[in-house]
mmCIF file of N, CA, C and O in Angstrom:
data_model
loop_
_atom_site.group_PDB
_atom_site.id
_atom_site.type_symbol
_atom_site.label_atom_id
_atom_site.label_comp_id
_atom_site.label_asym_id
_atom_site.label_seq_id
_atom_site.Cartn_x
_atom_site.Cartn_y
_atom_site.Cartn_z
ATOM 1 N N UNK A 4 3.234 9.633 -22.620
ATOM 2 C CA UNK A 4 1.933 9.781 -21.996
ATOM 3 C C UNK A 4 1.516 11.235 -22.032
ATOM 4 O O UNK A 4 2.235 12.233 -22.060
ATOM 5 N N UNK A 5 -0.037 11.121 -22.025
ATOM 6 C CA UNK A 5 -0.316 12.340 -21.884
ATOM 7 C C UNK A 5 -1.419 12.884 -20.990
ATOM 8 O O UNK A 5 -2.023 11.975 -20.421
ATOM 9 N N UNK A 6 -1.826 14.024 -20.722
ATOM 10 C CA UNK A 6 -2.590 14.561 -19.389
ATOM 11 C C UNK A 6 -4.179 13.362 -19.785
ATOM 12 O O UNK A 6 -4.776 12.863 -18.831
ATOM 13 N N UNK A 7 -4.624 13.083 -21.196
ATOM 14 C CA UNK A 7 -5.523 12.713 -21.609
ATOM 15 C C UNK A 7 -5.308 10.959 -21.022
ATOM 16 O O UNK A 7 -6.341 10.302 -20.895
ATOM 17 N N UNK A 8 -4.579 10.598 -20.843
ATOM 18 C CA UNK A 8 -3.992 9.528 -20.453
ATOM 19 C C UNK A 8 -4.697 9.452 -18.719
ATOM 20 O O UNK A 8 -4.978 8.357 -18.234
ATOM 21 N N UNK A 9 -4.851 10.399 -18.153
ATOM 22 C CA UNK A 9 -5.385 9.760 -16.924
ATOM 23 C C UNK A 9 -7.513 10.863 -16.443
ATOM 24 O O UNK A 9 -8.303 11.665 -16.941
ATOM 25 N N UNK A 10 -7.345 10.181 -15.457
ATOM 26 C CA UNK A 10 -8.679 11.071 -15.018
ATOM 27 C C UNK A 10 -8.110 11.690 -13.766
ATOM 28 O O UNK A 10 -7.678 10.987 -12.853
ATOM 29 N N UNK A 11 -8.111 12.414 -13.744
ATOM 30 C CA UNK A 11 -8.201 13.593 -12.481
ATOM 31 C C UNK A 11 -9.152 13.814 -11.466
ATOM 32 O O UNK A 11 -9.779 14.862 -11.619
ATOM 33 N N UNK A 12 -9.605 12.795 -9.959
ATOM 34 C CA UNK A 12 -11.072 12.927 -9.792
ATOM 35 C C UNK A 12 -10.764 13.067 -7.922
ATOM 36 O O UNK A 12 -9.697 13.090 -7.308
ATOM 37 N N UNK A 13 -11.726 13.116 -7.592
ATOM 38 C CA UNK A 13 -11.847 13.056 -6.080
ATOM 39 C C UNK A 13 -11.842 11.861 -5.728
ATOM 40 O O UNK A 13 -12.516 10.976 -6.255
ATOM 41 N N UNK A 14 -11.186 11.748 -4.934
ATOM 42 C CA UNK A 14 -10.783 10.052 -4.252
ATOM 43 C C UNK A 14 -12.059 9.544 -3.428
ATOM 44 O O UNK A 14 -12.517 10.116 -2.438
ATOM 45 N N UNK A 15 -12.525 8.439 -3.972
ATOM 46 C CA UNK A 15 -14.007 7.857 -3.699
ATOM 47 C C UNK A 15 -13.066 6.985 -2.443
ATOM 48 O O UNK A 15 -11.856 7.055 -2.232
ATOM 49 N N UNK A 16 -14.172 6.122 -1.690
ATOM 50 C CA UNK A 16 -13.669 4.826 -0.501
ATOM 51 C C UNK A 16 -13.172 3.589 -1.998
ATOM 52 O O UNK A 16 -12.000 3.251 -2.162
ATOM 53 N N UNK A 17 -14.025 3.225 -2.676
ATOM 54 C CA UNK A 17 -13.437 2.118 -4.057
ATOM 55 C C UNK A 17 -12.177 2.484 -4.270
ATOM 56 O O UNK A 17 -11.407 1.544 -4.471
ATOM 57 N N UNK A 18 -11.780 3.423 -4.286
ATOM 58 C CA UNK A 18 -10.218 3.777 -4.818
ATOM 59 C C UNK A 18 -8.940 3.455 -3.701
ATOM 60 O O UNK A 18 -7.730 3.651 -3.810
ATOM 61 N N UNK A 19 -9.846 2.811 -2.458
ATOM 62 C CA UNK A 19 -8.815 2.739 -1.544
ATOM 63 C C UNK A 19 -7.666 1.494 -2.079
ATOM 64 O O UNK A 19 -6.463 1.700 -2.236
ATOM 65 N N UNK A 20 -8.244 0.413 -2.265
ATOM 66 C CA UNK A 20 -7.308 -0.967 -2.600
ATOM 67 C C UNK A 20 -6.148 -0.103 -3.464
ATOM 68 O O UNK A 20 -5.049 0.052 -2.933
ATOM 69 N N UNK A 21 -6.379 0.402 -4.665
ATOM 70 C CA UNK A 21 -5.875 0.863 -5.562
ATOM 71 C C UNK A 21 -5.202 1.795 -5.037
ATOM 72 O O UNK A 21 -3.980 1.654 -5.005
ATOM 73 N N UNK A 22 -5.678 2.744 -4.601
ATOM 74 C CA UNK A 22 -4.618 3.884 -3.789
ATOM 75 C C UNK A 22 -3.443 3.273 -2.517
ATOM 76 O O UNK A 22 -2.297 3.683 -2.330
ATOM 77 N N UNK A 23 -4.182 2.176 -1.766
ATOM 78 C CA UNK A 23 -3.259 1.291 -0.824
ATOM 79 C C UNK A 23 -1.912 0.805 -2.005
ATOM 80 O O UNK A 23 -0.745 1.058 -1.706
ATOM 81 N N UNK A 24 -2.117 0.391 -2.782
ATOM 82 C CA UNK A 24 -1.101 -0.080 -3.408
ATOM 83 C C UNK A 24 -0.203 1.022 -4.300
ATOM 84 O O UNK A 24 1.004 0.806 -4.405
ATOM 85 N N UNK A 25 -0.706 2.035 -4.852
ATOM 86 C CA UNK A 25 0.227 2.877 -5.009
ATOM 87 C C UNK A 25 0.735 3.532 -3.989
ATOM 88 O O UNK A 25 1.937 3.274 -4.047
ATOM 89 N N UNK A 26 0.540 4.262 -3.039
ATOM 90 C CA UNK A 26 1.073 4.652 -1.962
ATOM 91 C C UNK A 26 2.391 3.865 -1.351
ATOM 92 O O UNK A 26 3.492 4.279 -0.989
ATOM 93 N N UNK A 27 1.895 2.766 -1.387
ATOM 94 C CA UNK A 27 2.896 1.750 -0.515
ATOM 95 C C UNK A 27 4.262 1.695 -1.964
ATOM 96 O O UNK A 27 5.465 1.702 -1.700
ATOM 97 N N UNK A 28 3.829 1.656 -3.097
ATOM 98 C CA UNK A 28 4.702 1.453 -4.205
ATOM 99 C C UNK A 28 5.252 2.865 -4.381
ATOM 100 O O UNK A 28 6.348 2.830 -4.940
ATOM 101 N N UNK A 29 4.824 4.144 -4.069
ATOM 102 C CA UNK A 29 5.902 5.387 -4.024
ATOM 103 C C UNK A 29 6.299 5.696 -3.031
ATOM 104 O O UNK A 29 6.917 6.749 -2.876
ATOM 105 N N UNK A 30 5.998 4.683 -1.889
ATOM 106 C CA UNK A 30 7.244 5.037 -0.868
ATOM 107 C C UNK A 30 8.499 3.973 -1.164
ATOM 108 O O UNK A 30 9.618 4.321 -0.786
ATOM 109 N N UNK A 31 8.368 2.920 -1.711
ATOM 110 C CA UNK A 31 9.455 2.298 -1.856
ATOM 111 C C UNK A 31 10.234 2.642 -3.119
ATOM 112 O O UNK A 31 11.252 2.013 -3.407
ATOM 113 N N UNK A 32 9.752 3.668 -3.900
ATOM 114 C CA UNK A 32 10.341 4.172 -4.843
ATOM 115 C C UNK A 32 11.121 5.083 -4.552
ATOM 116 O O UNK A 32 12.250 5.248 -5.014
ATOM 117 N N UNK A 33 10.500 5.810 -3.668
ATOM 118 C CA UNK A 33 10.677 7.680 -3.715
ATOM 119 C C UNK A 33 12.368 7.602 -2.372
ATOM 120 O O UNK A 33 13.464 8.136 -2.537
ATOM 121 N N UNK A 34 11.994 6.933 -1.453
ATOM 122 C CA UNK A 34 12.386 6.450 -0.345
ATOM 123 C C UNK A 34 13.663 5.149 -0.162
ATOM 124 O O UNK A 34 14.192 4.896 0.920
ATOM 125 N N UNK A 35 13.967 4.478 -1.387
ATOM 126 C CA UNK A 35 14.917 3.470 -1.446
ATOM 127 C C UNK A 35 16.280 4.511 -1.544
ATOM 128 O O UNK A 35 16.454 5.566 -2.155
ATOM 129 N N UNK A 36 17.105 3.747 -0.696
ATOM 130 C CA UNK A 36 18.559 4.010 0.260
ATOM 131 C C UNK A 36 18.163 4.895 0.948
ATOM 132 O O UNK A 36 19.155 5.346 1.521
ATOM 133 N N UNK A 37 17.010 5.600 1.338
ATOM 134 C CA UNK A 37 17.116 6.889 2.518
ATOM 135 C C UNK A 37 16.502 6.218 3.735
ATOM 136 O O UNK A 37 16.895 6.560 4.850
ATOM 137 N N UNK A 38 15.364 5.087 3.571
ATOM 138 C CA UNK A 38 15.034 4.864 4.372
ATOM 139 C C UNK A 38 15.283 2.958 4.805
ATOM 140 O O UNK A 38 15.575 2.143 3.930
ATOM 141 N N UNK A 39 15.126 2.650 6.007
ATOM 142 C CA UNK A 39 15.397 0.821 6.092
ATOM 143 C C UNK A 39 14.862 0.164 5.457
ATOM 144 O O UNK A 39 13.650 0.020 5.614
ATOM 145 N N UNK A 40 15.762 -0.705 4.182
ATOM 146 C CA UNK A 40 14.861 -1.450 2.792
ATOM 147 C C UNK A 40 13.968 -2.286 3.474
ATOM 148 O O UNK A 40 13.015 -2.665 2.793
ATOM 149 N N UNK A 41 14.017 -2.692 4.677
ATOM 150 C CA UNK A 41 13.708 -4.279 5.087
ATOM 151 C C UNK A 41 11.962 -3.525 5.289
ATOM 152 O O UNK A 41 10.929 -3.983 4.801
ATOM 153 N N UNK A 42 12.131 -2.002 6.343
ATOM 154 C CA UNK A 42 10.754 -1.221 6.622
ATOM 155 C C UNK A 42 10.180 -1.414 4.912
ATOM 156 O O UNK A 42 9.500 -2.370 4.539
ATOM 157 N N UNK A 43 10.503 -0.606 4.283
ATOM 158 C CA UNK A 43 9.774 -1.015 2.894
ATOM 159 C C UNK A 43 9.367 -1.728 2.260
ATOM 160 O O UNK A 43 8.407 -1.527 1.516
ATOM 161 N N UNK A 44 10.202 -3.133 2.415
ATOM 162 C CA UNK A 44 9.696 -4.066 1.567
ATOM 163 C C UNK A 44 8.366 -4.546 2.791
ATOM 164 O O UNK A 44 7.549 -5.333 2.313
ATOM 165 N N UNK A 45 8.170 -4.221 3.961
ATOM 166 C CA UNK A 45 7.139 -4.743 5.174
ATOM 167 C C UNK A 45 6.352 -4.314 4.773
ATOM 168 O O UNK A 45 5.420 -5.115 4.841
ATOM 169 N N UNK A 46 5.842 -2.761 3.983
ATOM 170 C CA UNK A 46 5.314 -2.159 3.716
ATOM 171 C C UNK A 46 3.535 -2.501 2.969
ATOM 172 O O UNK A 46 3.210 -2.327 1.794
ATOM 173 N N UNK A 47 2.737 -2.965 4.001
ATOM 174 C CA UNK A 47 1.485 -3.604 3.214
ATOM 175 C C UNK A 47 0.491 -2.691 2.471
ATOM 176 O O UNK A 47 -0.047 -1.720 3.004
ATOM 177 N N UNK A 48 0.247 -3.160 0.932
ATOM 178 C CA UNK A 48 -0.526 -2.753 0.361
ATOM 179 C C UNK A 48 -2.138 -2.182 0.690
ATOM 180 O O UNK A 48 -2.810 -1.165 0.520
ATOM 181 N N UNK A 49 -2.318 -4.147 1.528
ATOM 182 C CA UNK A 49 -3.705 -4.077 1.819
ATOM 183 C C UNK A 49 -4.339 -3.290 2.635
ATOM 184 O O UNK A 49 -5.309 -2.560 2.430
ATOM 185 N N UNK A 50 -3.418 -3.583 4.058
ATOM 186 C CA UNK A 50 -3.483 -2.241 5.321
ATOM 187 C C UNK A 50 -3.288 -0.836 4.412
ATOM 188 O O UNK A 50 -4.458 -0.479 4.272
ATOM 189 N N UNK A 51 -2.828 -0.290 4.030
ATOM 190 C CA UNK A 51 -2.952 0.787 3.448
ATOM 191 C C UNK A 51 -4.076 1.508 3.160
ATOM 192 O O UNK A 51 -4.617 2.518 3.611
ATOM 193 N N UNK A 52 -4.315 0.596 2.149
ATOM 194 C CA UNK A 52 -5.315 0.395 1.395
ATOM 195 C C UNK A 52 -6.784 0.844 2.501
ATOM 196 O O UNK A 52 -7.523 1.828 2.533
ATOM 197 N N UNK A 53 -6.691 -0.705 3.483
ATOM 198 C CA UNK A 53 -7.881 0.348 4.773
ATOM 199 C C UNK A 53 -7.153 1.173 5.045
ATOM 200 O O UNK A 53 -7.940 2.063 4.722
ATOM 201 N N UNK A 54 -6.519 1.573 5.287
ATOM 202 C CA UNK A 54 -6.261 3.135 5.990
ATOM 203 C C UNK A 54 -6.684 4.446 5.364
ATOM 204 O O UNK A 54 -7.041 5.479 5.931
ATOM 205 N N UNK A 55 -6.583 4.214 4.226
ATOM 206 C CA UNK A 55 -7.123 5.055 2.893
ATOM 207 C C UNK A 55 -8.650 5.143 3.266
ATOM 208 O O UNK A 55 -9.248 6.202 3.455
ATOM 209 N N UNK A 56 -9.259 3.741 3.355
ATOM 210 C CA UNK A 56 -10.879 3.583 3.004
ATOM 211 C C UNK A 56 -11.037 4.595 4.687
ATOM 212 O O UNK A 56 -11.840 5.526 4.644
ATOM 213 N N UNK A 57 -10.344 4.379 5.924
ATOM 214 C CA UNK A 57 -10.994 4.736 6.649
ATOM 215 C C UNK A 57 -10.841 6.735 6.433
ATOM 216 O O UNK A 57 -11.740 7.576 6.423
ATOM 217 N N UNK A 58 -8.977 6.942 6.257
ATOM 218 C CA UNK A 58 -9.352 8.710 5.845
ATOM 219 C C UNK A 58 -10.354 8.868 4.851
ATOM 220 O O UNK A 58 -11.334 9.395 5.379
ATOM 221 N N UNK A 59 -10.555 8.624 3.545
ATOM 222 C CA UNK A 59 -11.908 8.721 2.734
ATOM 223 C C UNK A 59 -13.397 8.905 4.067
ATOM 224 O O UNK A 59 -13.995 9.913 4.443
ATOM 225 N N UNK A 60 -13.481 8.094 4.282
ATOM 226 C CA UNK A 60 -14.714 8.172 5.032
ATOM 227 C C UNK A 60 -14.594 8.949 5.872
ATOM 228 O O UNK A 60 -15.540 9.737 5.897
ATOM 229 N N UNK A 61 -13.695 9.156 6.767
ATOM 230 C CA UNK A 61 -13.505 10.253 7.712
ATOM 231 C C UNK A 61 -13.197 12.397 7.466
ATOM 232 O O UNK A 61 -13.346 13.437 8.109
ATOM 233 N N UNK A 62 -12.673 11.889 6.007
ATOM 234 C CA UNK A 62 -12.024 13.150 5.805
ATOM 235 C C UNK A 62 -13.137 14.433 6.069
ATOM 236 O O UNK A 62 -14.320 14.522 5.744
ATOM 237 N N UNK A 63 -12.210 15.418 6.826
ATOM 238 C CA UNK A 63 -13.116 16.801 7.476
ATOM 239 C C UNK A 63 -13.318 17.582 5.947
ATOM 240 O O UNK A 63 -12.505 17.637 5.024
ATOM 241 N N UNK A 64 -14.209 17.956 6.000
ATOM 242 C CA UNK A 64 -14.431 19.403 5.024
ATOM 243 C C UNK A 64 -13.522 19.973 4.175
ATOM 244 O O UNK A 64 -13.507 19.776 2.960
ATOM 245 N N UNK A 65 -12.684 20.751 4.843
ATOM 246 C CA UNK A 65 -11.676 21.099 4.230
ATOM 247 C C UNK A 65 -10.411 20.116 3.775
ATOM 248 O O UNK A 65 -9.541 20.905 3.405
ATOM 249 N N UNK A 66 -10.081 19.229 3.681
ATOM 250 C CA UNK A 66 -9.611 18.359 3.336
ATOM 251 C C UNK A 66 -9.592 17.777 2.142
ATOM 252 O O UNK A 66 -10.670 17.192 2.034
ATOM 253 N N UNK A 67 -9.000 17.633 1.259
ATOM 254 C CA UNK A 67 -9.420 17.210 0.010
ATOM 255 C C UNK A 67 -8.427 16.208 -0.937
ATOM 256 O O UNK A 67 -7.396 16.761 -1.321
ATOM 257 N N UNK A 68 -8.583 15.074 -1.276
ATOM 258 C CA UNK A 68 -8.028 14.283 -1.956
ATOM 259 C C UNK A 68 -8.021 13.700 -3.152
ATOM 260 O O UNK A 68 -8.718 12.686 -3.178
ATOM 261 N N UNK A 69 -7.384 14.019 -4.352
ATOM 262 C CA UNK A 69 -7.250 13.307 -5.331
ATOM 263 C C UNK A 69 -6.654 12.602 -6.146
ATOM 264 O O UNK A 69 -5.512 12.884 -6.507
ATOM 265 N N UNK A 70 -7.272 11.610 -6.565
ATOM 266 C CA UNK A 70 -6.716 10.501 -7.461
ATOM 267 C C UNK A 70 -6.037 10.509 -8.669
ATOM 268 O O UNK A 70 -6.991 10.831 -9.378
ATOM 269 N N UNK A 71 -5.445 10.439 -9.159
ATOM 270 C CA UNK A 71 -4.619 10.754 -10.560
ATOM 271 C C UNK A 71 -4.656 8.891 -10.933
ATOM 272 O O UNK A 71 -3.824 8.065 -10.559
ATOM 273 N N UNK A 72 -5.989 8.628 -11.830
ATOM 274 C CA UNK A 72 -6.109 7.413 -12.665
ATOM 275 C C UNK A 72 -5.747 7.062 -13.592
ATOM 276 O O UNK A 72 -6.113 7.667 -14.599
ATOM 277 N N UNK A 73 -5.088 6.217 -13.689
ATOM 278 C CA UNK A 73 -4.375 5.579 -15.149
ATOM 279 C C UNK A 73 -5.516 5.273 -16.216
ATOM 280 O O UNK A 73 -5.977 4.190 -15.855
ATOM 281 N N UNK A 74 -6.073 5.618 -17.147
ATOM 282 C CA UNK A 74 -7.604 5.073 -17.850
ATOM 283 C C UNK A 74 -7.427 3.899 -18.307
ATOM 284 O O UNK A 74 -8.328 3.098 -18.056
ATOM 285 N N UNK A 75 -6.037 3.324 -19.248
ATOM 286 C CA UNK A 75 -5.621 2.203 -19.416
ATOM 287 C C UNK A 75 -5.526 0.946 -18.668
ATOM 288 O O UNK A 75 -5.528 -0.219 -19.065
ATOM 289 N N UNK A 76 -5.429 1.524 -17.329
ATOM 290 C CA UNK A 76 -5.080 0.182 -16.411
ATOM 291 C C UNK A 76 -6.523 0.461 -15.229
ATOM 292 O O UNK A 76 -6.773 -0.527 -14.538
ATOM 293 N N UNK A 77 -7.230 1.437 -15.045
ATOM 294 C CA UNK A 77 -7.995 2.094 -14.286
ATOM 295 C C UNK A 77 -7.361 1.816 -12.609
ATOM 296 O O UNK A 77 -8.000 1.501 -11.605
ATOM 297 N N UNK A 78 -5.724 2.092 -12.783
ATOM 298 C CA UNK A 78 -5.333 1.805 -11.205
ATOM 299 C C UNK A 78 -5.000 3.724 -11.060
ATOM 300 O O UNK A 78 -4.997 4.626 -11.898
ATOM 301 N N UNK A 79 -4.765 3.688 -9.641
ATOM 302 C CA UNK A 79 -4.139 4.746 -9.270
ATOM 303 C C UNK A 79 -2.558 5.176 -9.206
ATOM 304 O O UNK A 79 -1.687 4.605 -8.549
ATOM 305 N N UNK A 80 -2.428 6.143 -9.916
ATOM 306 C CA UNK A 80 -1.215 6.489 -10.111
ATOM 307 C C UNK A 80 -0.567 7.410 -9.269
ATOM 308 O O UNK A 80 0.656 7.541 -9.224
ATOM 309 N N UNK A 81 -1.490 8.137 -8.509
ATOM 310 C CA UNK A 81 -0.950 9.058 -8.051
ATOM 311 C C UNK A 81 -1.741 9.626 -7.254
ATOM 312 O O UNK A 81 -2.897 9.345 -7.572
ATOM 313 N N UNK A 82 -1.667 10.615 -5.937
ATOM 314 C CA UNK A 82 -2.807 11.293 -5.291
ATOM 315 C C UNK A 82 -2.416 12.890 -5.034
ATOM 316 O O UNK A 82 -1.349 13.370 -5.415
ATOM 317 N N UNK A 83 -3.244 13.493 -4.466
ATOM 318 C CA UNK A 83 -2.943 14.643 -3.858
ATOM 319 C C UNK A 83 -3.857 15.513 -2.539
ATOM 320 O O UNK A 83 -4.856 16.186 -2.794
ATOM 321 N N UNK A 84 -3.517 15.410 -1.685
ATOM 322 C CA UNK A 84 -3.844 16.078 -0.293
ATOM 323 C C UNK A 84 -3.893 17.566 -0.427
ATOM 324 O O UNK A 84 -2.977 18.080 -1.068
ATOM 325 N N UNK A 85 -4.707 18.245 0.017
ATOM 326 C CA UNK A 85 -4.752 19.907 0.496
ATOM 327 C C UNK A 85 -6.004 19.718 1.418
ATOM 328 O O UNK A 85 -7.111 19.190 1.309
ATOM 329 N N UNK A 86 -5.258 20.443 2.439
ATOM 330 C CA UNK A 86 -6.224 20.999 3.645
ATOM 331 C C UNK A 86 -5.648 22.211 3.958
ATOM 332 O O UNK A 86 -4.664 22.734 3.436
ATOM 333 N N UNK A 87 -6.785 22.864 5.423
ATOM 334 C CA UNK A 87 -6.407 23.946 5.822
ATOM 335 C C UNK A 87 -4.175 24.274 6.085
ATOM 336 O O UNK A 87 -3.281 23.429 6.062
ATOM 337 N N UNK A 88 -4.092 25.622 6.271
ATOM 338 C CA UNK A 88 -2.926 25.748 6.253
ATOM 339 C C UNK A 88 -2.498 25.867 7.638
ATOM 340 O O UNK A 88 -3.213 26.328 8.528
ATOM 341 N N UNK A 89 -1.210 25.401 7.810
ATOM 342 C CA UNK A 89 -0.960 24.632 9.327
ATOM 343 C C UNK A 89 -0.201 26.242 9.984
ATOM 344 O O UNK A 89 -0.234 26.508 11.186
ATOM 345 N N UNK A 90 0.277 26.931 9.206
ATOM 346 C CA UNK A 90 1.309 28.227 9.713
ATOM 347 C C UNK A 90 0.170 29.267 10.444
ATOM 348 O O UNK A 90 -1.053 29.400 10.428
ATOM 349 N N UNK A 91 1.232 29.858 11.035
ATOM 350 C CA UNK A 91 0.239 31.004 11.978
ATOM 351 C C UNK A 91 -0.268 31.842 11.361
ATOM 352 O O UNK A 91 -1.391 32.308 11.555
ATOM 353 N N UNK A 92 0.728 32.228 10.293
ATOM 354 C CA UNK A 92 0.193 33.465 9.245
ATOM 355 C C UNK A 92 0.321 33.091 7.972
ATOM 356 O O UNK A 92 0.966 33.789 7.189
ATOM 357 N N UNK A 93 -0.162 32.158 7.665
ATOM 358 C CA UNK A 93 -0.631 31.602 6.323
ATOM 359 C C UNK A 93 -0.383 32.471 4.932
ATOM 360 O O UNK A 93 -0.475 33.630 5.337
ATOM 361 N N UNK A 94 -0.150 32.521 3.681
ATOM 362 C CA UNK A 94 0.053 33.266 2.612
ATOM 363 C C UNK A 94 -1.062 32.955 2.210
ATOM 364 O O UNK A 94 -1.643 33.903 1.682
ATOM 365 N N UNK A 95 -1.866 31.609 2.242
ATOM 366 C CA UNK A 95 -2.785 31.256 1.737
ATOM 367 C C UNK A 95 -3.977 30.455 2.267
ATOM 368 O O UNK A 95 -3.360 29.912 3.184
ATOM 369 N N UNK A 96 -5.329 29.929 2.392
ATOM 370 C CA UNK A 96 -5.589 29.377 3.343
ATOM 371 C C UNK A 96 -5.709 27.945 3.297
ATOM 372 O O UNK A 96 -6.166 27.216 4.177
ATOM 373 N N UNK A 97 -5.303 27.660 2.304
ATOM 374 C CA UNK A 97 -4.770 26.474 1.908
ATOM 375 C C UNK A 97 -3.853 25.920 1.495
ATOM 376 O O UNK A 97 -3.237 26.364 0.527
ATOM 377 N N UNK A 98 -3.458 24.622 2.211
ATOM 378 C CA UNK A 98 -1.808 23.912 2.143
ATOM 379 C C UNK A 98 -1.672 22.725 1.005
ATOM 380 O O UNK A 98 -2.677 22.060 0.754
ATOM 381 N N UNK A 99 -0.751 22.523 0.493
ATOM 382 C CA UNK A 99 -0.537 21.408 -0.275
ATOM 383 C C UNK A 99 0.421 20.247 0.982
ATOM 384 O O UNK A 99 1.546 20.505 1.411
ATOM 385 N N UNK A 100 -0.446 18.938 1.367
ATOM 386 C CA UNK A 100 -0.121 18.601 2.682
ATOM 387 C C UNK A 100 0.506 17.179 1.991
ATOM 388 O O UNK A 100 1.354 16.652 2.711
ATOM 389 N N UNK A 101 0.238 16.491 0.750
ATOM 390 C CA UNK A 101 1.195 15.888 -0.170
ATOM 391 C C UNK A 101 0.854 15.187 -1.645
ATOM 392 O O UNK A 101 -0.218 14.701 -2.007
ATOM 393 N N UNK A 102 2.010 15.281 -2.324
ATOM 394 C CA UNK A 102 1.506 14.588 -3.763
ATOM 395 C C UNK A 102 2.668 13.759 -3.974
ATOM 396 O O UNK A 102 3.862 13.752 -3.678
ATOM 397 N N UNK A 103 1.855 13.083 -4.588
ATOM 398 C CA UNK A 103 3.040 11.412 -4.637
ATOM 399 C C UNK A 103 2.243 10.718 -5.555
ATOM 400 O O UNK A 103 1.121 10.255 -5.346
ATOM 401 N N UNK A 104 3.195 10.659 -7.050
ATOM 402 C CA UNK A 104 2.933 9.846 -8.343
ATOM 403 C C UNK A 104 4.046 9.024 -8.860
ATOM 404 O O UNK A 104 5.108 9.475 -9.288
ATOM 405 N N UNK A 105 3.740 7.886 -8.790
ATOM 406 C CA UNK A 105 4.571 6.803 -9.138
ATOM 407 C C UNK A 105 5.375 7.026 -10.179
ATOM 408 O O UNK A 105 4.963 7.687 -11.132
ATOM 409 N N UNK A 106 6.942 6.383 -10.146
ATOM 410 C CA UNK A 106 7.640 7.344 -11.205
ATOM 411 C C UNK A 106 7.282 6.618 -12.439
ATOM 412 O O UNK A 106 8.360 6.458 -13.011
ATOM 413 N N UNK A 107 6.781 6.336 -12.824
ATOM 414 C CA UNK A 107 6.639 5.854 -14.299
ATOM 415 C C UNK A 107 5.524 6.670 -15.099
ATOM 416 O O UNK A 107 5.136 6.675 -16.267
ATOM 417 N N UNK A 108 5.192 7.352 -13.944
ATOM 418 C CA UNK A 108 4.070 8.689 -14.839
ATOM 419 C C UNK A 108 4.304 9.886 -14.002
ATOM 420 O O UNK A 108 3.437 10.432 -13.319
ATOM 421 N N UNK A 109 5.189 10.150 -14.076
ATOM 422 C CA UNK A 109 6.206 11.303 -13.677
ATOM 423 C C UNK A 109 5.941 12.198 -15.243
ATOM 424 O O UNK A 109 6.541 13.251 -15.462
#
């Protein structure tokens, strides 16, 4: 694969289903034997999924989220979070708060 292989975009509310289901699929990836298999496999796509649609709609200003799209499959592969920086004396004023891409496009 290659970088041309996906789109790189700002995470719309539509991208929630799609983002619900990857999310829920790189924690049971990233997270198998560290965390309780039984919590993981409970792990719902769909709820996610709203939870996504509601941060999208909610997200503050500084906040920012993006999608890493498969063009082939047009699902989500991957995301990435940055908002303000949480430390007292910051290096920078912005944090990388998380990125998580499914390992098969690692």
């Amino acid at each position: 694969m290659s970088l041309s292989d996906y789109e790189i975009r700002p995470a719309d509310v539509t991208d929630a289903p799609s983002l619900g289901r990857a999310h829920v699929r790189i924690w049971q990836e990233a997270y198998a034997g560290l965390m309780d298999a039984d919590y993981l496999a409970g792990l719902d796509p769909r709820a996610r999924g709203e939870r996504w649609a509601t941060i999208i709609e909610q997200m503050p200003p500084a906040q920012r989220t993006r999608v890493a799209v498969h063009r082939a499959s047009g699902e989500v592969v991957g995301f990435v979070t940055v908002d303000t920086a949480r430390d007292d004396d910051p290096a920078t004023p912005t944090e990388l708060w998380a990125i998580n891409v499914l390992a098969d496009h690692h």
